[in-house]
Tab-separated table of C-alpha atoms in Angstrom:
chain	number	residue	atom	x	y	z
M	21	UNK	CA	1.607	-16.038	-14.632
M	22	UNK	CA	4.291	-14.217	-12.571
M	23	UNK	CA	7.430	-15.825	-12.018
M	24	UNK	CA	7.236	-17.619	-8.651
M	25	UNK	CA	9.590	-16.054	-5.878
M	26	UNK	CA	10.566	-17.593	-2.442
M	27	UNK	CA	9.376	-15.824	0.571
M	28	UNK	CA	11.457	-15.037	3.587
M	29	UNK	CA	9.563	-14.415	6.544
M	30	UNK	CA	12.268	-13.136	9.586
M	31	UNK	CA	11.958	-11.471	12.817
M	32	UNK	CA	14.471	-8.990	14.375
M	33	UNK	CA	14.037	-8.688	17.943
M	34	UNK	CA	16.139	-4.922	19.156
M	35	UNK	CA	16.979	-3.540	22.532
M	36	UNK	CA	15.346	-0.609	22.026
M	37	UNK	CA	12.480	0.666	19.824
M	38	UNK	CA	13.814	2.678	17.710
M	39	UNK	CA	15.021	0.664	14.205
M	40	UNK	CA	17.232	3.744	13.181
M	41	UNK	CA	19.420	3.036	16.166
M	42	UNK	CA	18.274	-0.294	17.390
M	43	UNK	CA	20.659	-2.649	18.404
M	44	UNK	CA	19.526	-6.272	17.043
M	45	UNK	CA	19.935	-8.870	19.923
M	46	UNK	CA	18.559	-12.054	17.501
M	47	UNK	CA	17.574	-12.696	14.209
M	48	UNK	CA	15.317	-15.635	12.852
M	49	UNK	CA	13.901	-16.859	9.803
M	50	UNK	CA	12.378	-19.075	7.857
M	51	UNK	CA	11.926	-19.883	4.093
M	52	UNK	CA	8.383	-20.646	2.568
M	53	UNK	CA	8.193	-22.313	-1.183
M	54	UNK	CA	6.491	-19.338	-3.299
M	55	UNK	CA	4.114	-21.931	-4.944
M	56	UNK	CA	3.404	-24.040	-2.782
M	57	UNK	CA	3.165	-22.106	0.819
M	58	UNK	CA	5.026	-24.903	2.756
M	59	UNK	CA	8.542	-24.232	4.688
M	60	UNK	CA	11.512	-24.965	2.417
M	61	UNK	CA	13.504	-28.148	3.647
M	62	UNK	CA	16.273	-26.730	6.101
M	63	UNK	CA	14.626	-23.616	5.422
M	64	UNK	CA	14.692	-21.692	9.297
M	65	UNK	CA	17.363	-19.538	10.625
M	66	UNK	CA	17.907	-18.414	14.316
M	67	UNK	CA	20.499	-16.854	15.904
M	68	UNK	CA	21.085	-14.629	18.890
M	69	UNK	CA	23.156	-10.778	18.297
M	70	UNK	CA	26.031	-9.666	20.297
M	71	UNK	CA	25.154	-5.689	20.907
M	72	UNK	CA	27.534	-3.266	22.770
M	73	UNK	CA	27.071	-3.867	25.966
M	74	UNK	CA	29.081	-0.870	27.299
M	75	UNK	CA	26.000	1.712	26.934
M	76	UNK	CA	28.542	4.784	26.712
M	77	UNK	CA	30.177	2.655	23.708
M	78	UNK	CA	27.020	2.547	21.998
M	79	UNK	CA	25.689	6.043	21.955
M	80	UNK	CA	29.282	7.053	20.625
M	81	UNK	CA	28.546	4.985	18.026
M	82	UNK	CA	25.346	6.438	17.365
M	83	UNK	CA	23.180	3.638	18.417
M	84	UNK	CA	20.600	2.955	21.273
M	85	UNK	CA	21.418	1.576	24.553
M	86	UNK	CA	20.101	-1.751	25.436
M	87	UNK	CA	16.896	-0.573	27.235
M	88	UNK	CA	15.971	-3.257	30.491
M	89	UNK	CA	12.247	-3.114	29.290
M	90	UNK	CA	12.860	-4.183	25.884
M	91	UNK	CA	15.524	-7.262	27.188
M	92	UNK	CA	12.353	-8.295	29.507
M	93	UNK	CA	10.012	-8.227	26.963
M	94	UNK	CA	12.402	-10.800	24.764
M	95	UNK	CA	13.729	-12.531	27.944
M	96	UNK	CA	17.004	-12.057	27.374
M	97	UNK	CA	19.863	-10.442	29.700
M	98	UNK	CA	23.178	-8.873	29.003
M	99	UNK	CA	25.759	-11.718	30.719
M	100	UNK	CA	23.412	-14.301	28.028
M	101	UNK	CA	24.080	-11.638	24.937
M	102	UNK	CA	28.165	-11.191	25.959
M	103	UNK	CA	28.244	-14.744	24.792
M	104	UNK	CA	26.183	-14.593	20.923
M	105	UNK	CA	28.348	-13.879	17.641
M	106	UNK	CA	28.872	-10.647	16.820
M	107	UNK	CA	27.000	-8.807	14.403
M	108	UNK	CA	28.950	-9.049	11.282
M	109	UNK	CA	29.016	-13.066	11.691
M	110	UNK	CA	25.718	-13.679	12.184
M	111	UNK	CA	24.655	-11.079	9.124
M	112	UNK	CA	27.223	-13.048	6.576
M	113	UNK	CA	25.433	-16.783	7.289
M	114	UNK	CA	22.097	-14.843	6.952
M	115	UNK	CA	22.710	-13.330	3.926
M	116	UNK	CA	23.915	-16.646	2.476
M	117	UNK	CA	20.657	-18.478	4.088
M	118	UNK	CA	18.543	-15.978	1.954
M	119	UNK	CA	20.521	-16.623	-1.016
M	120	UNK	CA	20.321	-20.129	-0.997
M	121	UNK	CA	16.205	-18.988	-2.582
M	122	UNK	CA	17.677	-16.433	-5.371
M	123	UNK	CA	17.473	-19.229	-8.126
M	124	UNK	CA	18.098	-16.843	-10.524
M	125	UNK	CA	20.963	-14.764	-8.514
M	126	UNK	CA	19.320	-11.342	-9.702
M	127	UNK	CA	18.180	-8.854	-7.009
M	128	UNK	CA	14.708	-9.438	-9.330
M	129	UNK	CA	14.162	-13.197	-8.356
M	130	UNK	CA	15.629	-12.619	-4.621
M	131	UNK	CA	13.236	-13.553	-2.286
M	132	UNK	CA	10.440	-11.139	-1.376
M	133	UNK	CA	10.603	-10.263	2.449
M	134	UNK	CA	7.526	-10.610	4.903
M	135	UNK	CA	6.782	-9.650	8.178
M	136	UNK	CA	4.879	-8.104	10.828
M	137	UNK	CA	5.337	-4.557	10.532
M	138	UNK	CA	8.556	-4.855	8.308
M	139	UNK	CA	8.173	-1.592	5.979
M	140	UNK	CA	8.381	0.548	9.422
M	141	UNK	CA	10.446	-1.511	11.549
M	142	UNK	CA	12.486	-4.584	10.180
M	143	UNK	CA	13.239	-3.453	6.433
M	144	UNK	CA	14.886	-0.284	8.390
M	145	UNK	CA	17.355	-2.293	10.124
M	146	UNK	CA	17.989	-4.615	7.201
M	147	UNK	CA	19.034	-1.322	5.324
M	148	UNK	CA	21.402	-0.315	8.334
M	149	UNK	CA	22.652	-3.604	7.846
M	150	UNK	CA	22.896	-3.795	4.255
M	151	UNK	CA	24.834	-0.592	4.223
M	152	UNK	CA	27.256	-1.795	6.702
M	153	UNK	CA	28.235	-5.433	5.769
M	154	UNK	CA	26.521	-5.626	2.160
M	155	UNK	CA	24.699	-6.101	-0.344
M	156	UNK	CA	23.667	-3.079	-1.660
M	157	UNK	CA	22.878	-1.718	-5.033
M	158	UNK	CA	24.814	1.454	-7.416
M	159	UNK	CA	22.250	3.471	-5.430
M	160	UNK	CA	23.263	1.681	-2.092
M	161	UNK	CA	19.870	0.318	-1.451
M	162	UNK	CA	19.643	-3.115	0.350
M	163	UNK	CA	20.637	-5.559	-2.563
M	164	UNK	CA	19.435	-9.129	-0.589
M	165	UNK	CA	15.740	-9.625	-1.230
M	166	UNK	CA	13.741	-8.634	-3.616
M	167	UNK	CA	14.029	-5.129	-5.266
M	168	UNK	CA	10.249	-4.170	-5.277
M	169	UNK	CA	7.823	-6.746	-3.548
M	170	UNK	CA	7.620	-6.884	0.174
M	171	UNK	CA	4.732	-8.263	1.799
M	172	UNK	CA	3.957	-6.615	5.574
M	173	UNK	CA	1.516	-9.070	6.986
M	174	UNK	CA	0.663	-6.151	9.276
M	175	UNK	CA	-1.432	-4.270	6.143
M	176	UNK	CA	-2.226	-7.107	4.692
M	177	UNK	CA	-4.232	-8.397	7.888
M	178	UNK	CA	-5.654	-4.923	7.978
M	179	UNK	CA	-6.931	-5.069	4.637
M	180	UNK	CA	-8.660	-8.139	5.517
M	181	UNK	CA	-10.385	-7.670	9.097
M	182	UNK	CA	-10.461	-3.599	9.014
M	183	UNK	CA	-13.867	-3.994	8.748
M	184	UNK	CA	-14.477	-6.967	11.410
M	185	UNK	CA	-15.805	-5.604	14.450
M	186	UNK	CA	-14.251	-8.406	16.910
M	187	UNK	CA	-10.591	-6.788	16.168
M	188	UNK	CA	-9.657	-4.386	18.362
M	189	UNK	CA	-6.019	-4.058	17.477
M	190	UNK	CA	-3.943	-4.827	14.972
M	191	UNK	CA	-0.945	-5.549	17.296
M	192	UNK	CA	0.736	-9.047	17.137
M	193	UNK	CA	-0.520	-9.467	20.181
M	194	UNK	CA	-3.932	-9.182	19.591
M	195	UNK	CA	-3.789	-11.289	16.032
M	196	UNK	CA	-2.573	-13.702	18.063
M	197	UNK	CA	-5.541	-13.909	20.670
M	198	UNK	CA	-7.785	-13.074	17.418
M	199	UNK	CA	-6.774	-16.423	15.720
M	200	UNK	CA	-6.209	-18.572	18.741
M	201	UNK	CA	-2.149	-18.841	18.307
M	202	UNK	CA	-0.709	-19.669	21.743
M	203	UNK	CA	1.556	-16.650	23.333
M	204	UNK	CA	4.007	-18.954	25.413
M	205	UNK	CA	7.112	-17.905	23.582
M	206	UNK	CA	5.817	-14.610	21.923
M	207	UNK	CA	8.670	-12.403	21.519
M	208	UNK	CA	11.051	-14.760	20.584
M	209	UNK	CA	12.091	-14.161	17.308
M	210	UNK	CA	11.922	-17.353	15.923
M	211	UNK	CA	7.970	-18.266	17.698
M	212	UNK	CA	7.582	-14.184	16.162
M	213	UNK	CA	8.516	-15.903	12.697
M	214	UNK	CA	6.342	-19.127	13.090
M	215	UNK	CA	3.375	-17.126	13.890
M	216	UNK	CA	3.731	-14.249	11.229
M	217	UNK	CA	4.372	-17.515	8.608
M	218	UNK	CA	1.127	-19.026	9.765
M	219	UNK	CA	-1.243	-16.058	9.473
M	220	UNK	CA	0.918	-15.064	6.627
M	221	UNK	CA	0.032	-18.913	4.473
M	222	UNK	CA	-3.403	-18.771	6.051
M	223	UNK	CA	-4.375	-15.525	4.917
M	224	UNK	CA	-2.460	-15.893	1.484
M	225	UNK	CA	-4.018	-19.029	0.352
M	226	UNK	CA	-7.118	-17.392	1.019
M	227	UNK	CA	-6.525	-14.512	-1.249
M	228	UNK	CA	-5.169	-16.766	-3.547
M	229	UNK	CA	-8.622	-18.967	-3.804
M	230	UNK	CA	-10.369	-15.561	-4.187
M	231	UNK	CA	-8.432	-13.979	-6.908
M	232	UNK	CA	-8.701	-16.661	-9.085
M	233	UNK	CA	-12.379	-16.635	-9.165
M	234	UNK	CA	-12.379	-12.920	-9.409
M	235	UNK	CA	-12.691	-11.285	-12.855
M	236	UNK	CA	-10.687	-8.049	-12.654
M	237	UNK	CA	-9.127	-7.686	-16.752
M	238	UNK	CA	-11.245	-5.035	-17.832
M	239	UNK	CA	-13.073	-4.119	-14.858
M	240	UNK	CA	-13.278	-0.647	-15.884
M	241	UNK	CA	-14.457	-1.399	-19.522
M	242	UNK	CA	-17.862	-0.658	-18.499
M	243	UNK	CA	-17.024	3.114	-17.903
M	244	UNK	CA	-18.302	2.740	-14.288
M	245	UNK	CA	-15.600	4.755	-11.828
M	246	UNK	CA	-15.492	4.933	-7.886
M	247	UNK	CA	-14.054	8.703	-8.478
């Protein structure tokens, strides 16, 4: 069997859409137990993200103004964001939340990340972050979970329901009125990480009763191909 690994399911929300320049305006988290699919004791992490509020600042620095569409999509408002750590603070007690599941302290049993839409979105901005406050690796790749294995609950809902003809989207959004989560909070980071932990255990244990019964070693011994 593979080595169990922790999973870290987190949540950035940005003031602007772009996760190249994004400013983060809160981070959350939470930790699930790689066996046994249940939230590690202690295991959730939220904080709010002080960005540059001094929009002239920001593009100097070579990152996106906060946008007024994206703060009223998160409900949150510049005099509210003047007042969360800055940046650098809140990264350091993250990084040491995530490390408190690398048993092994090797980049190869860090926990894997997983997320809605991480690969194109959140993994980004961990980089940017990773490059500017550590850890990264020789090659000054991110260095904090998991060197290989991410898991982006966006595909892996996709590979699931592609086929179902009652999905119409594969926005969060629509998952969410798909498998009757409530939208109160949505777009709060931390109800963004609740929900993306539940469809992520649900759908998980599910593959995980389904792989066990399925017979792949050797599939191909038969000489039968698809191509």
């Amino acid at each position: 069997m593979i080595p169990s690994r922790d999973y870290i399911v987190f949540d950035f929300e940005t003031g602007s859409k772009n996760p190249h320049k994004a400013q983060p305006t809160q981070l959350a988290a939470v930790a699930i137990h790689g066996r046994k699919l249940t939230p590690q004791p202690g295991g959730f992490f939220n904080s709010e993200i002080r960005p540059i509020l001094d929009d002239e600042k920001a593009i100097e620095m070579g990152l996106d103004p906060l946008e007024e569409e994206a703060l009223s999509i998160t409900r949150k408002d510049r005099k509210t964001l003047a007042k969360a750590p800055q940046p650098k603070q809140v990264w350091e007690k993250f990084v040491k939340f995530v490390n408190k599941y690398n048993f092994k302290k090797t980049q190869w049993f860090a926990p894997i990340p997983v997320g809605y839409n991480i690969i194109n979105y959140d993994m980004i901005i961990i980089q940017r972050l990773c490059e500017q406050f550590g850890p990264v690796d020789k090659n000054g790749n991110q260095a904090l979970f998991h060197k290989i294995h991410k898991v982006d609950v966006l595909d892996l809902a996709y590979g699931w329901l592609e086929s179902n003809p009652n999905v119409k989207s594969m926005s969060m959004d629509s998952m969410r009125d798909f498998l009757s989560l409530e939208t109160e909070n949505a777009h709060d980071a931390l109800q963004d990480v609740k929900d993306t932990a539940n469809i992520f255990i649900r759908f998980w244990k599910h593959q995980r009763r389904i792989g066990s019964k399925t017979k792949f070693e050797k599939a191909f011994a038969d000489g039968t191909l698809y191509v």
